[in-house]
Short mmCIF file of C-alpha atoms in Angstrom, two decimals:
data_model
loop_
_atom_site.label_atom_id
_atom_site.label_comp_id
_atom_site.label_asym_id
_atom_site.label_seq_id
_atom_site.Cartn_x
_atom_site.Cartn_y
_atom_site.Cartn_z
CA MET A 1 -19.31 130.50 218.17
CA ASP A 2 -19.34 129.76 221.90
CA THR A 3 -21.62 132.82 222.42
CA ILE A 4 -24.31 131.52 220.05
CA THR A 5 -27.48 130.45 221.86
CA PHE A 6 -30.39 128.65 220.28
CA SER A 7 -33.99 129.05 221.46
CA THR A 8 -37.08 126.88 221.53
CA ASP A 9 -38.62 128.94 218.70
CA LEU A 10 -37.95 127.25 215.37
CA GLU A 11 -38.25 130.46 213.33
CA SER A 12 -35.66 132.17 215.52
CA ASN A 13 -33.24 129.29 215.05
CA ILE A 14 -33.75 129.41 211.29
CA ARG A 15 -33.04 133.14 211.17
CA LEU A 16 -29.95 132.67 213.37
CA MET A 17 -28.52 129.96 211.12
CA GLN A 18 -29.22 131.99 207.98
CA THR A 19 -27.54 135.02 209.54
CA ILE A 20 -24.42 133.06 210.48
CA PHE A 21 -24.02 131.64 206.96
CA GLN A 22 -25.25 134.67 205.08
CA GLY A 23 -23.59 134.99 201.67
CA ASP A 24 -22.83 131.25 201.39
CA ASN A 25 -24.81 129.96 198.43
CA THR A 26 -24.08 126.33 199.31
CA PHE A 27 -25.96 126.67 202.59
CA VAL A 28 -29.36 125.01 202.27
CA THR A 29 -32.39 125.33 204.59
CA ARG A 30 -35.15 122.75 204.16
CA ARG A 31 -38.40 122.92 206.10
CA ALA A 32 -40.24 119.68 206.78
CA VAL A 33 -43.74 119.34 208.34
CA GLY A 34 -45.23 115.99 209.36
CA HIS A 35 -48.80 114.74 208.88
CA ALA A 36 -49.62 115.40 212.52
CA GLY A 37 -47.95 118.80 212.65
CA LEU A 38 -44.32 117.96 213.55
CA SER A 39 -42.36 120.99 212.28
CA CYS A 40 -38.62 120.76 211.65
CA ALA A 41 -35.87 122.62 209.82
CA VAL A 42 -33.03 120.77 208.12
CA PHE A 43 -29.73 122.53 207.41
CA PHE A 44 -26.89 121.21 205.23
CA PHE A 45 -24.27 122.26 202.69
CA ASP A 46 -24.88 121.36 199.07
CA GLY A 47 -22.12 119.13 197.70
CA MET A 48 -20.99 117.97 201.16
CA VAL A 49 -23.87 115.61 201.90
CA ASN A 50 -25.47 112.45 200.57
CA ASN A 51 -28.77 113.70 199.13
CA ILE A 52 -30.31 110.22 199.12
CA ALA A 53 -29.60 109.80 202.83
CA ILE A 54 -31.19 113.18 203.60
CA ASN A 55 -34.29 112.46 201.52
CA GLN A 56 -34.89 108.91 202.72
CA SER A 57 -33.55 108.97 206.29
CA VAL A 58 -34.24 112.53 207.46
CA ILE A 59 -36.96 114.34 205.50
CA ARG A 60 -39.24 111.39 204.67
CA PRO A 61 -39.46 110.12 208.31
CA ILE A 62 -40.31 113.65 209.48
CA VAL A 63 -43.01 114.10 206.84
CA CYS A 64 -44.48 110.66 207.56
CA SER A 65 -44.31 111.01 211.35
CA ASP A 66 -47.53 110.76 213.40
CA LEU A 67 -46.13 112.99 216.17
CA SER A 68 -47.35 116.54 216.62
CA CYS A 69 -44.18 117.54 218.49
CA ALA A 70 -41.00 115.85 219.58
CA SER A 71 -38.05 116.49 221.83
CA ALA A 72 -34.51 116.22 220.49
CA GLU A 73 -34.12 112.75 222.00
CA THR A 74 -37.41 111.55 220.49
CA LEU A 75 -36.48 112.98 217.11
CA CYS A 76 -33.09 111.30 217.26
CA GLN A 77 -34.23 107.92 218.60
CA THR A 78 -37.71 107.48 217.13
CA VAL A 79 -38.22 109.60 214.03
CA LEU A 80 -34.94 109.79 212.13
CA GLN A 81 -34.01 106.55 210.40
CA ILE A 82 -30.24 106.76 210.18
CA ASN A 83 -27.47 104.89 211.92
CA ASP A 84 -25.54 107.87 213.28
CA SER A 85 -27.39 110.76 214.91
CA ARG A 86 -26.98 112.53 218.23
CA VAL A 87 -28.20 115.46 220.28
CA GLU A 88 -25.43 118.07 220.40
CA THR A 89 -25.30 120.79 223.05
CA ASP A 90 -21.73 121.93 222.46
CA VAL A 91 -21.87 124.72 219.86
CA SER A 92 -18.23 124.28 218.81
CA LYS A 93 -18.70 120.57 218.15
CA LEU A 94 -22.00 121.28 216.43
CA PHE A 95 -20.49 123.64 213.86
CA ALA A 96 -17.38 121.49 213.43
CA SER A 97 -19.58 118.55 212.41
CA PHE A 98 -21.90 120.74 210.33
CA LEU A 99 -19.04 122.27 208.35
CA TYR A 100 -17.65 118.81 207.68
CA GLY A 101 -20.76 117.48 205.94
CA ASP A 102 -23.20 116.54 208.71
CA THR A 103 -26.80 117.71 208.73
CA VAL A 104 -28.36 119.74 211.55
CA VAL A 105 -32.04 119.31 212.40
CA PHE A 106 -34.07 121.69 214.63
CA THR A 107 -37.62 121.04 215.77
CA GLU A 108 -40.29 123.35 217.14
CA GLY A 109 -40.16 123.73 220.93
CA GLU A 110 -36.61 122.36 221.26
CA ALA A 111 -33.44 124.43 221.60
CA ARG A 112 -31.08 121.48 221.27
CA PRO A 113 -30.19 120.51 217.67
CA VAL A 114 -29.78 116.99 216.33
CA VAL A 115 -26.65 116.26 214.28
CA VAL A 116 -27.05 113.57 211.60
CA ASN A 117 -24.14 111.94 209.80
CA THR A 118 -24.93 112.48 206.11
CA LYS A 119 -21.43 113.05 204.71
CA GLY A 120 -21.39 112.40 201.00
CA PHE A 121 -18.68 114.47 199.33
CA SER A 122 -16.79 112.83 196.50
CA VAL A 123 -13.56 110.98 197.35
CA ARG A 124 -10.79 109.38 195.37
CA SER A 125 -10.63 105.60 195.21
CA ALA A 126 -8.01 103.77 197.26
CA SER A 127 -5.58 103.19 194.39
CA GLU A 128 -1.91 102.27 194.67
CA PRO A 129 0.33 105.26 195.51
CA GLU A 130 2.44 106.38 192.54
CA ASN A 131 5.55 106.92 194.68
CA GLU A 132 5.34 103.60 196.57
CA ARG A 133 4.55 101.01 193.93
CA VAL A 134 5.44 97.37 194.58
CA LEU A 135 6.04 94.49 192.21
CA SER A 136 3.91 92.22 194.36
CA GLY A 137 1.80 92.92 197.42
CA PRO A 138 -1.23 95.04 198.38
CA ARG A 139 -2.29 97.71 195.89
CA GLU A 140 -4.32 99.94 198.22
CA GLY A 141 -3.28 103.43 199.24
CA PHE A 142 -4.63 106.18 201.45
CA THR A 143 -6.83 108.91 200.03
CA GLU A 144 -7.72 112.42 201.14
CA CYS A 145 -10.79 111.19 203.03
CA PHE A 146 -10.26 110.79 206.76
CA MET A 147 -12.55 107.98 207.97
CA PRO A 148 -11.87 105.61 205.02
CA ASN A 149 -8.15 105.95 205.82
CA LEU A 150 -8.79 104.86 209.40
CA ALA A 151 -10.91 101.99 208.09
CA LEU A 152 -8.00 100.80 205.93
CA ILE A 153 -5.84 100.63 209.06
CA ARG A 154 -8.55 98.98 211.17
CA ARG A 155 -9.13 96.32 208.52
CA ARG A 156 -5.51 95.19 208.74
CA LEU A 157 -5.29 95.29 212.54
CA ASN A 158 -8.21 93.37 214.00
CA ASP A 159 -7.02 94.09 217.52
CA LYS A 160 -9.13 95.64 220.26
CA ARG A 161 -5.98 97.40 221.50
CA LEU A 162 -5.88 99.60 218.39
CA LYS A 163 -6.76 103.12 219.55
CA PHE A 164 -7.68 106.24 217.58
CA THR A 165 -7.37 109.54 219.44
CA PHE A 166 -8.82 112.59 217.66
CA LEU A 167 -7.56 116.15 217.96
CA ARG A 168 -8.49 119.35 216.14
CA ILE A 169 -5.63 121.58 215.00
CA GLY A 170 -5.73 124.90 213.17
CA SER A 171 -7.67 127.92 214.32
CA ARG A 172 -9.11 128.49 210.83
CA THR A 173 -9.24 125.05 209.21
CA ASN A 174 -10.10 123.15 212.43
CA THR A 175 -8.52 120.06 210.85
CA VAL A 176 -9.11 116.66 212.43
CA VAL A 177 -5.91 114.81 213.28
CA CYS A 178 -5.84 111.23 214.55
CA LEU A 179 -3.10 109.70 216.68
CA CYS A 180 -3.10 105.92 216.15
CA TYR A 181 -1.34 103.39 218.37
CA LEU A 182 -1.65 99.91 219.86
CA ALA A 183 -2.29 100.15 223.60
CA GLY A 184 0.07 97.94 225.57
CA VAL A 185 2.47 97.74 222.62
CA CYS A 186 3.40 101.38 222.15
CA GLU A 187 5.18 103.04 225.06
CA GLN A 188 3.11 105.54 227.04
CA LYS A 189 5.99 108.02 226.98
CA LEU A 190 5.90 108.09 223.18
CA ILE A 191 2.12 108.59 223.11
CA ALA A 192 2.29 111.38 225.70
CA HIS A 193 5.20 113.01 223.86
CA LEU A 194 3.32 113.19 220.55
CA LYS A 195 0.05 114.30 222.18
CA ARG A 196 1.86 117.09 223.98
CA LYS A 197 3.48 118.30 220.76
CA LEU A 198 0.25 118.20 218.79
CA GLU A 199 -1.82 119.94 221.46
CA ALA A 200 0.79 122.67 221.86
CA LEU A 201 0.67 123.66 218.18
CA ASP A 202 -0.49 127.21 217.53
CA ILE A 203 -1.23 127.30 213.81
CA ASP A 204 -3.90 128.87 211.61
CA SER A 205 -4.29 126.08 209.07
CA VAL A 206 -3.37 122.44 208.49
CA LEU A 207 -3.91 121.48 204.86
CA ASP A 208 -1.47 118.59 204.64
CA ALA A 209 0.55 116.26 206.85
CA ASN A 210 3.73 118.23 206.13
CA TYR A 211 2.22 121.23 207.96
CA LEU A 212 2.53 119.13 211.12
CA ALA A 213 5.69 117.23 210.20
CA GLU A 214 7.87 120.34 210.00
CA ARG A 215 6.59 121.55 213.37
CA ILE A 216 6.67 118.42 215.52
CA ARG A 217 9.72 116.64 214.11
CA ASP A 218 13.04 116.57 215.92
CA HIS A 219 15.99 118.45 214.37
CA ARG A 220 13.87 120.68 212.14
CA LEU A 221 16.86 122.01 210.18
CA SER A 222 18.29 118.58 209.40
CA PRO A 223 17.97 117.28 205.82
CA PHE A 224 17.60 113.76 207.24
CA PRO A 225 13.97 112.75 207.94
CA THR A 226 13.09 112.09 211.58
CA LEU A 227 9.42 111.33 210.88
CA GLY A 228 8.32 108.55 208.58
CA THR A 229 5.88 109.25 205.75
CA THR A 230 3.86 106.73 203.77
CA GLU A 231 0.70 106.45 201.68
CA ARG A 232 0.32 102.71 202.22
CA PRO A 233 -1.95 101.20 204.92
CA ASP A 234 0.13 98.01 205.14
CA VAL A 235 3.19 100.06 206.11
CA VAL A 236 1.26 101.92 208.79
CA ALA A 237 -0.13 98.67 210.17
CA ALA A 238 3.36 97.17 210.32
CA ARG A 239 4.78 100.14 212.21
CA LEU A 240 1.88 100.14 214.67
CA VAL A 241 2.54 96.46 215.39
CA GLU A 242 6.17 97.36 216.09
CA GLY A 243 5.12 99.78 218.81
CA ARG A 244 5.18 103.04 216.90
CA CYS A 245 2.60 105.77 216.50
CA ALA A 246 0.90 107.00 213.33
CA ILE A 247 -0.58 110.45 212.70
CA VAL A 248 -3.41 110.65 210.17
CA VAL A 249 -4.40 114.12 208.91
CA ASP A 250 -7.77 114.80 207.34
CA GLY A 251 -7.38 115.87 203.72
CA SER A 252 -3.96 114.31 203.23
CA PRO A 253 -3.11 110.84 201.85
CA VAL A 254 0.25 110.94 203.67
CA VAL A 255 0.44 109.38 207.14
CA LEU A 256 3.25 110.26 209.55
CA THR A 257 4.91 107.59 211.70
CA ALA A 258 7.19 108.02 214.69
CA PRO A 259 9.85 107.28 215.67
CA PHE A 260 11.80 106.99 212.41
CA LEU A 261 15.33 105.56 212.24
CA PHE A 262 18.08 106.15 209.69
CA GLN A 263 18.16 102.53 208.54
CA GLU A 264 14.53 102.76 207.38
CA CYS A 265 15.61 105.09 204.58
CA PHE A 266 17.17 102.07 202.88
CA GLN A 267 14.17 99.77 203.34
CA SER A 268 11.49 99.30 200.71
CA ASN A 269 8.00 97.84 200.70
CA ASP A 270 9.10 95.24 198.17
CA ASP A 271 11.60 93.83 200.67
CA TYR A 272 8.79 91.99 202.47
CA TYR A 273 7.01 90.62 199.41
CA ILE A 274 10.03 89.02 197.73
CA SER A 275 12.74 86.55 198.73
CA PHE A 276 14.92 87.69 201.64
CA LEU A 277 18.02 86.99 199.51
CA GLN A 278 16.91 89.42 196.82
CA ALA A 279 15.71 91.92 199.44
CA ASN A 280 19.06 91.94 201.22
CA LEU A 281 20.96 92.40 197.96
CA SER A 282 18.71 95.34 197.10
CA ARG A 283 19.33 96.92 200.50
CA LEU A 284 23.08 96.60 200.15
CA LEU A 285 22.85 98.22 196.71
CA ARG A 286 20.84 101.11 198.17
CA VAL A 287 23.38 101.70 200.92
CA ALA A 288 26.24 101.55 198.41
CA GLY A 289 24.34 103.85 196.05
CA PHE A 290 23.79 106.47 198.76
CA ILE A 291 27.47 106.46 199.74
CA PHE A 292 28.49 106.53 196.10
CA THR A 293 26.23 109.41 195.07
CA ILE A 294 27.48 111.76 197.80
CA THR A 295 31.17 110.85 197.60
CA PHE A 296 31.92 110.05 193.94
CA PRO A 297 31.98 113.65 192.58
CA ALA A 298 33.93 114.85 195.63
CA VAL A 299 36.52 112.06 195.39
CA TYR A 300 36.87 112.70 191.66
CA ILE A 301 37.59 116.40 192.29
CA ALA A 302 39.99 115.62 195.14
CA LEU A 303 42.00 113.15 193.06
CA MET A 304 42.22 115.45 190.05
CA LEU A 305 43.20 118.53 192.07
CA TYR A 306 45.33 117.27 194.95
CA HIS A 307 46.10 113.56 194.69
CA ARG A 308 46.96 112.76 191.10
CA GLU A 309 49.62 110.34 192.27
CA LEU A 310 46.83 108.01 193.47
CA VAL A 311 45.27 107.77 190.00
CA PRO A 312 46.51 105.07 187.59
CA ALA A 313 48.70 106.59 184.86
CA ARG A 314 46.51 105.58 181.89
CA LEU A 315 43.38 106.89 183.55
CA LEU A 316 45.12 110.12 184.51
CA PHE A 317 46.36 110.66 180.95
CA ALA A 318 42.89 110.00 179.53
CA VAL A 319 41.21 112.45 181.92
CA SER A 320 43.90 115.09 181.36
CA ALA A 321 43.52 114.78 177.60
CA ALA A 322 39.77 115.18 177.87
CA GLN A 323 40.19 118.31 180.02
CA ARG A 324 42.22 120.13 177.35
CA GLY A 325 40.30 123.02 175.88
CA VAL A 326 37.69 123.11 178.66
CA PRO A 327 37.50 126.73 179.86
CA LEU A 328 36.43 126.08 183.47
CA PRO A 329 38.46 124.50 186.27
CA ILE A 330 37.40 120.95 187.04
CA GLY A 331 35.83 121.94 190.37
CA TRP A 332 33.54 124.59 188.90
CA GLU A 333 32.83 122.34 185.93
CA THR A 334 31.54 119.55 188.20
CA PHE A 335 29.56 122.01 190.32
CA LEU A 336 27.78 123.52 187.32
CA LEU A 337 27.00 120.11 185.83
CA LEU A 338 25.47 119.00 189.13
CA LEU A 339 23.31 122.12 189.09
CA VAL A 340 22.20 121.34 185.53
CA LEU A 341 21.38 117.78 186.62
CA GLU A 342 19.17 119.06 189.45
CA ALA A 343 17.51 121.54 187.07
CA LEU A 344 16.68 118.71 184.65
CA LYS A 345 15.25 116.60 187.47
CA GLU A 346 13.09 119.48 188.69
CA ALA A 347 11.87 120.27 185.18
CA GLY A 348 11.03 116.63 184.55
CA ALA A 349 9.12 116.37 187.83
CA ARG A 350 7.08 119.53 187.14
CA THR A 351 6.27 118.77 183.50
CA PRO A 352 2.91 116.95 183.14
CA GLY A 353 2.65 113.30 182.17
CA ALA A 354 5.06 111.34 180.03
CA MET A 355 6.42 114.57 178.56
CA GLY A 356 8.41 115.12 181.75
CA GLN A 357 10.20 111.78 181.49
CA THR A 358 10.91 112.38 177.81
CA MET A 359 12.27 115.85 178.49
CA SER A 360 14.53 114.61 181.30
CA ILE A 361 16.03 111.80 179.22
CA VAL A 362 16.34 113.71 175.94
CA GLY A 363 17.47 116.89 177.70
CA GLY A 364 20.19 115.05 179.58
CA LEU A 365 21.46 113.27 176.47
CA VAL A 366 21.34 116.33 174.23
CA LEU A 367 22.87 118.75 176.73
CA GLY A 368 25.57 116.29 177.76
CA GLN A 369 26.59 115.50 174.20
CA ALA A 370 26.45 119.15 173.18
CA ALA A 371 28.53 120.25 176.18
CA VAL A 372 31.24 117.69 175.38
CA SER A 373 31.22 118.50 171.65
CA ALA A 374 31.44 122.25 172.30
CA ARG A 375 34.26 121.71 174.85
CA PHE A 376 32.24 123.31 177.62
CA ALA A 377 32.68 120.17 179.73
CA ALA A 378 34.91 117.11 179.67
CA ALA A 379 33.46 113.68 178.98
CA PRO A 380 34.83 112.12 182.23
CA THR A 381 33.15 114.84 184.31
CA VAL A 382 29.83 114.28 182.53
CA ILE A 383 30.13 110.55 183.24
CA VAL A 384 30.87 111.16 186.95
CA VAL A 385 27.91 113.51 187.34
CA ALA A 386 25.58 111.12 185.47
CA ILE A 387 26.58 108.18 187.68
CA ALA A 388 26.09 110.29 190.80
CA GLY A 389 22.65 111.33 189.55
CA VAL A 390 21.53 107.76 188.79
CA THR A 391 22.73 106.33 192.12
CA GLY A 392 21.04 109.22 193.94
CA LEU A 393 17.66 107.94 192.74
CA MET A 394 18.10 104.63 194.57
CA VAL A 395 17.18 106.10 197.97
CA PRO A 396 14.17 108.40 197.44
CA LYS A 397 13.72 109.04 201.18
CA LEU A 398 17.13 110.73 201.30
CA GLN A 399 16.79 112.97 198.25
CA THR A 400 17.15 116.16 200.29
CA ALA A 401 20.09 114.85 202.31
CA THR A 402 21.77 113.58 199.14
CA LEU A 403 21.53 116.98 197.48
CA TRP A 404 23.02 118.89 200.41
CA LEU A 405 25.73 116.34 201.26
CA ARG A 406 26.86 116.08 197.66
CA PHE A 407 27.60 119.81 197.48
CA ALA A 408 29.07 119.92 201.00
CA LEU A 409 31.54 117.13 200.22
CA LEU A 410 32.30 118.78 196.88
CA ALA A 411 33.26 121.99 198.69
CA GLY A 412 35.45 120.04 201.12
CA ALA A 413 37.18 118.24 198.26
CA ALA A 414 37.83 121.49 196.37
CA ALA A 415 39.31 123.08 199.50
CA TYR A 416 41.42 120.29 201.06
CA GLY A 417 41.21 117.24 198.82
CA LEU A 418 40.60 113.86 200.38
CA TYR A 419 41.30 115.34 203.81
CA GLY A 420 38.37 117.73 203.31
CA VAL A 421 36.12 114.86 202.20
CA SER A 422 37.11 112.80 205.25
CA LEU A 423 36.52 115.73 207.58
CA ALA A 424 33.09 116.43 206.06
CA LEU A 425 32.09 112.76 206.37
CA ALA A 426 33.26 112.70 209.99
CA LEU A 427 31.17 115.79 210.76
CA VAL A 428 28.11 114.23 209.09
CA LEU A 429 28.55 111.00 211.07
CA THR A 430 28.94 112.97 214.31
CA TRP A 431 25.80 114.91 213.46
CA LEU A 432 23.87 111.67 212.84
CA CYS A 433 25.08 110.23 216.14
CA ARG A 434 23.64 113.23 217.97
CA MET A 435 20.25 113.01 216.26
CA HIS A 436 17.20 111.31 217.70
CA SER A 437 13.58 110.72 216.78
CA CYS A 438 11.11 110.95 219.68
CA SER A 439 13.95 110.27 222.15
CA VAL A 440 15.10 107.21 220.17
CA PRO A 441 18.70 107.41 218.83
CA TYR A 442 18.66 107.94 215.07
CA LEU A 443 21.48 105.42 214.50
CA LEU A 444 20.01 102.87 216.89
CA ASN A 445 21.10 99.76 214.98
CA LEU A 446 24.17 101.08 213.21
CA ILE A 447 26.34 98.60 215.12
CA PRO A 448 24.69 95.25 215.97
CA ARG A 449 24.82 94.75 219.74
CA VAL A 450 22.40 91.89 220.35
CA GLN A 451 22.11 89.38 217.55
CA ALA A 452 18.53 88.40 218.42
CA GLU A 453 17.36 91.97 217.95
CA GLN A 454 18.81 92.45 214.46
CA GLU A 455 16.39 90.31 212.46
CA ASP A 456 15.30 93.23 210.30
CA ALA A 457 17.64 96.15 210.82
CA TRP A 458 20.09 96.57 207.94
CA LEU A 459 19.37 93.12 206.51
CA ARG A 460 16.12 91.16 206.58
CA ALA A 461 16.14 87.69 208.05
CA PRO A 462 13.87 84.99 206.61
CA TRP A 463 10.31 85.04 207.92
CA PHE A 464 10.84 81.78 209.81
CA PHE A 465 13.57 83.52 211.88
CA MET A 466 11.44 86.55 212.69
CA ARG A 467 10.33 87.01 216.28
CA HIS A 468 6.93 88.69 216.08
CA ASP A 469 6.75 89.47 219.80
CA ARG A 470 9.60 91.98 219.64
CA PHE A 471 8.92 95.60 218.84
CA ALA A 472 11.11 98.35 217.51
CA VAL A 473 10.86 101.04 220.14
CA LYS A 474 10.36 98.93 223.23
CA ARG A 475 13.16 96.47 222.52
CA ASN A 476 15.64 98.81 220.83
CA SER A 477 15.28 97.28 217.41
CA SER A 478 13.58 98.29 214.18
CA LYS A 479 11.66 96.41 211.56
CA GLY A 480 11.15 99.22 209.10
CA ASP A 481 8.20 99.04 206.72
CA LYS A 482 7.39 95.38 207.32
CA PRO A 483 3.68 94.63 206.82
#
């Protein structure tokens, strides 16, 4: 497109535009001639524009104009009655705006086109995200439309230091990506780090935020998230106030935030809209649930295979009696039941509407009862797997890590008992200690070092103890999803 050159002849420009977009039936050319002879050509894509704005603010002023001719500046400043129009000489920027819903206007005797903001494609309303519902608090969520998403952030941060830096990524999609931050609050090193990563991307298309997340995140092969994701504007605003950066991708309701710390996996939006006592109890339950879901099946296998002397006699007799007649060893039995559990979860998630929830619940009950009745599985093993599955749902941000760690610890328990479980946990902890997110240690607040900087790390202090002038990245603390 850089080799395209427009001329001062209107008919030549019309033929050039029609040649470029030949075969596209949504491409519309509209000629408009004023009372005094002003001749213009209006180009737009049907379905991408606001027809009322084109009729009332572009075509009608041209038709009613008393000018016989006009330069691009005169057309932009005097004739067109719209709040956003400009003369564009850069062909790449011209076509980027045109393909995104803007209208291009050419006039006779002028080679420079005028770009008019007439975007009017349909968008989804800013409803509450299904995956991040709260009992009390804001109900708005991001949509797939780019500028309204930025407006949702701007409305919550009425600060002149809030900056939006636009980039275009993807050689084919030419997707607009926005890097958001608070100048003077966010560290320059973090901003430069993310800009460098985004500008260095060589990719054909960006259709969702995950296209970028998997490429710019640290530790790409780790099941633990090192970039935050959210569909809520209040969460993004809170993280910007803490000195973090947000990445908004056009066409995606998911916003990326960086850096992201391990403790944030156990924080919820509800924690900041309810009593701090209830919020802290919920956080402790989430931490306990995560530890329980990855270790309970492994510890059960280790005790039954290698350390029966550690099990109370009555419990051991009950489990041994239930295992009689089961054809598979207890290790393979637990492994297969965990696979069935994951299959039921996947089927329930992919089945439309309420039918998916019904199928997950009924399928789990029916299959579990049938397996026990047919002696394909023992009742204690079914109970262990069910408890592990329920507690695994308490930390949705760690679903991938939970799945992989559960099977890794299960393999360690089957091989070496509790020693294998301990070794696997030690390796996981060592791995976490070596991880970082945008040069910030992943386990930054695992051990409290300065009491004043732990107001909202693993537990949330009351609001009257919060120090709002301290920020996560700059002061080595983290405040999670706090709005």
